[in-house]
Amino acid sequence: MPGIVLVGAQWGDEGKGKATDLLSGRVDYVVKFNGGNNAGHTVVIGDKKYALHLLPSGILSPGVVPVIANGAVIDIEVLFSELEALSARGIDVSRLRVSANAHIITPYHRTIDRVGERFLGKRQIGTTGRGIGPTYADKINRVGIRVQDLFDEGILRQKVEGALEQKNHLLVKVYNRRSISVDEVVDELLTFADRLQPMVTDASLELNRALDQGRTVLFEGGQATMLDVDHGTYPFVTSSNATSGGAATGSGVAPTRFDRIIAVVKAYTTRVGAGPFPTEQSNASGEYLRSKGFEFGTTTGRPRRTGWYDAPIARYAQRINGVTDFVLTKLDVLTGLERIPVCVAYDVDGVRSDEVPVSQSDFHHAQPIYREFPGWDEDISGARSFADLPMSAQEYVLALEAMSGAPISVIGVGPARDAVVVRRDLLG
Ligand code: GDP
Ligand code: IMO
Ligand code: MG
């Protein structure tokens, strides 16, 4: 079972880092194929907690080769500071491979992200301010800087010059900021070149060869389906393809090599930043989920918006990604609730819609139609088999499974590495 894709089903923070970590002992490569240090994955191993942003979660497992592939965007300063922080905690980071084709986040991308957001006023997206959108915009505009450019100073200078020509007009005349000189950008990027060079590779070639040799490769998505630039709640999305198709374009490994597509989904829903969220609870229930689930951003520390499970979204994620298995996380957070509402369909201006409406305006108006399930009081964090769960927790999971379009193969019952109920082997 060599090619496995793992993505988020909702608006991010479903627990992808923990799910990757769960599989890492049995995979050879973990590949980050989209996004950059906008991601925040918390992984708990024993009494140690790790927060990963740019690095694939697989870096924590000694047998894994972590790869940052072409579809990701790299802030090199952040890359080295994350590597140093992990090294200082005794993690061997020497195996990291970086695609020569990945794009680089430069200081001007960060500035434009932050100032651009301010200029949007009420239409703000609430980005992480890490320069993600402007870097992908330059990639599509064909004025981006790639990892390989760092090893040819002449080319690098030409490209930075080309990129800054327009941007300095924007920064100075529209945003009222100081202009950025070609030299300061080039000099900063070159300071990292020698350290980066040994990690740089043709990641597509390396990964395809690994698959040819029967190795197992896990493609770990950042962000999630509803934040995907094509399939999410545009424009309130990130700027990359976080869905399973992005694993192919973002790594140079063809879709025919993917054997299993895993989507991680929370037993309720959260979202960071602006945009529609039909099941959001801006009330005591939402506060309960936030405090019990500790729903604060790993990257920006912002409180996450919280709400109930949305089955049409899970079904949508199943369809867009071709999900073969769900990992349902944070079931333990629901313990103690008397009744648990689940959105089964929407009322859109008086008309029932069983699917996520294609029109963004309709989705903004969509009122959830809820079905309520009985809760449970028993502590489930020690459950290790499905039968260990109280009957109403079992019924809740089975109902979600029936509504969501693919088997729920793993259930998370706590943050720790072993706090899971495995119903079906994800790699078997
Ligand atoms: P990611 O971005 O998808 O990797 O998710 P985050 O790491 O941003 O957020 C998920 C949070 O939930 C992390 O703090 C995890 O440690 C935690 N977590 C993951 N699975 C479970 C679970 O089953 N139960 C509980 N209580 N916490 C979990
Ligand atoms: P993980 O991988 C949750 C959100 C931001 C904002 C929008 C665009 O931890 O699940 P960006 O900086 O990407 O241009 O911001 O996307 N966002 C995330 N929300 N989890 C993430 O990553 C996110 N990455 C970006 O809050 O609304
Ligand atoms: Mg996260």
Short mmCIF file of N, CA and C in Angstrom, two decimals, residues 18 331-333 335 376-385 388-390 411-416 418-421:
data_model
loop_
_atom_site.label_atom_id
_atom_site.label_comp_id
_atom_site.label_asym_id
_atom_site.label_seq_id
_atom_site.Cartn_x
_atom_site.Cartn_y
_atom_site.Cartn_z
N LYS A 18 -1.47 14.87 14.31
CA LYS A 18 -1.55 13.68 15.15
C LYS A 18 -1.79 12.43 14.29
N LEU A 331 -13.40 13.18 19.66
CA LEU A 331 -14.69 12.71 20.15
C LEU A 331 -14.80 12.96 21.65
N ASP A 332 -13.65 12.87 22.35
CA ASP A 332 -13.62 13.06 23.81
C ASP A 332 -14.11 14.46 24.22
N VAL A 333 -13.95 15.43 23.32
CA VAL A 333 -14.34 16.81 23.66
C VAL A 333 -15.86 16.91 23.86
N THR A 335 -17.75 14.74 25.33
CA THR A 335 -18.18 14.09 26.57
C THR A 335 -18.79 15.11 27.54
N TRP A 376 -23.10 11.47 26.19
CA TRP A 376 -22.62 10.50 27.18
C TRP A 376 -21.78 11.24 28.22
N ASP A 377 -21.67 10.65 29.39
CA ASP A 377 -20.93 11.30 30.48
C ASP A 377 -19.62 10.60 30.81
N GLU A 378 -19.53 9.34 30.38
CA GLU A 378 -18.34 8.55 30.75
C GLU A 378 -17.08 9.12 30.11
N ASP A 379 -15.96 9.09 30.85
CA ASP A 379 -14.67 9.49 30.29
C ASP A 379 -14.27 8.46 29.24
N ILE A 380 -14.07 8.91 28.01
CA ILE A 380 -13.74 7.93 26.94
C ILE A 380 -12.26 7.96 26.57
N SER A 381 -11.47 8.76 27.29
CA SER A 381 -10.07 8.94 26.86
C SER A 381 -9.25 7.65 26.97
N GLY A 382 -9.75 6.69 27.74
CA GLY A 382 -9.01 5.43 27.85
C GLY A 382 -9.50 4.36 26.88
N ALA A 383 -10.51 4.68 26.09
CA ALA A 383 -11.07 3.67 25.17
C ALA A 383 -10.03 3.31 24.11
N ARG A 384 -9.86 2.04 23.85
CA ARG A 384 -8.93 1.61 22.81
C ARG A 384 -9.60 0.68 21.80
N SER A 385 -10.85 0.30 22.07
CA SER A 385 -11.60 -0.44 21.06
C SER A 385 -13.00 0.16 21.00
N ASP A 388 -15.31 -0.30 23.79
CA ASP A 388 -15.05 0.43 25.04
C ASP A 388 -15.86 1.72 25.12
N LEU A 389 -16.36 2.20 23.98
CA LEU A 389 -17.09 3.47 23.99
C LEU A 389 -18.51 3.26 24.50
N PRO A 390 -19.06 4.24 25.25
CA PRO A 390 -20.45 4.14 25.68
C PRO A 390 -21.37 4.01 24.46
N ILE A 411 -10.69 6.64 15.47
CA ILE A 411 -11.39 7.64 16.30
C ILE A 411 -10.40 8.18 17.33
N GLY A 412 -10.27 9.49 17.40
CA GLY A 412 -9.38 10.10 18.39
C GLY A 412 -10.14 10.35 19.69
N VAL A 413 -9.54 9.95 20.80
CA VAL A 413 -10.19 10.13 22.10
C VAL A 413 -9.32 10.93 23.07
N GLY A 414 -8.29 11.58 22.55
CA GLY A 414 -7.42 12.40 23.38
C GLY A 414 -6.23 12.86 22.54
N PRO A 415 -5.48 13.87 23.03
CA PRO A 415 -4.36 14.39 22.24
C PRO A 415 -3.16 13.43 22.13
N ALA A 416 -2.99 12.52 23.06
CA ALA A 416 -1.78 11.70 23.08
C ALA A 416 -1.72 10.76 21.88
N ASP A 418 -1.23 7.61 21.59
CA ASP A 418 -1.95 6.33 21.66
C ASP A 418 -3.43 6.48 21.98
N ALA A 419 -3.92 7.72 22.09
CA ALA A 419 -5.34 7.91 22.45
C ALA A 419 -6.22 7.79 21.21
N VAL A 420 -6.29 6.57 20.67
CA VAL A 420 -7.09 6.31 19.48
C VAL A 420 -7.79 4.96 19.57
N VAL A 421 -8.91 4.88 18.87
CA VAL A 421 -9.58 3.61 18.66
C VAL A 421 -9.42 3.30 17.18
#
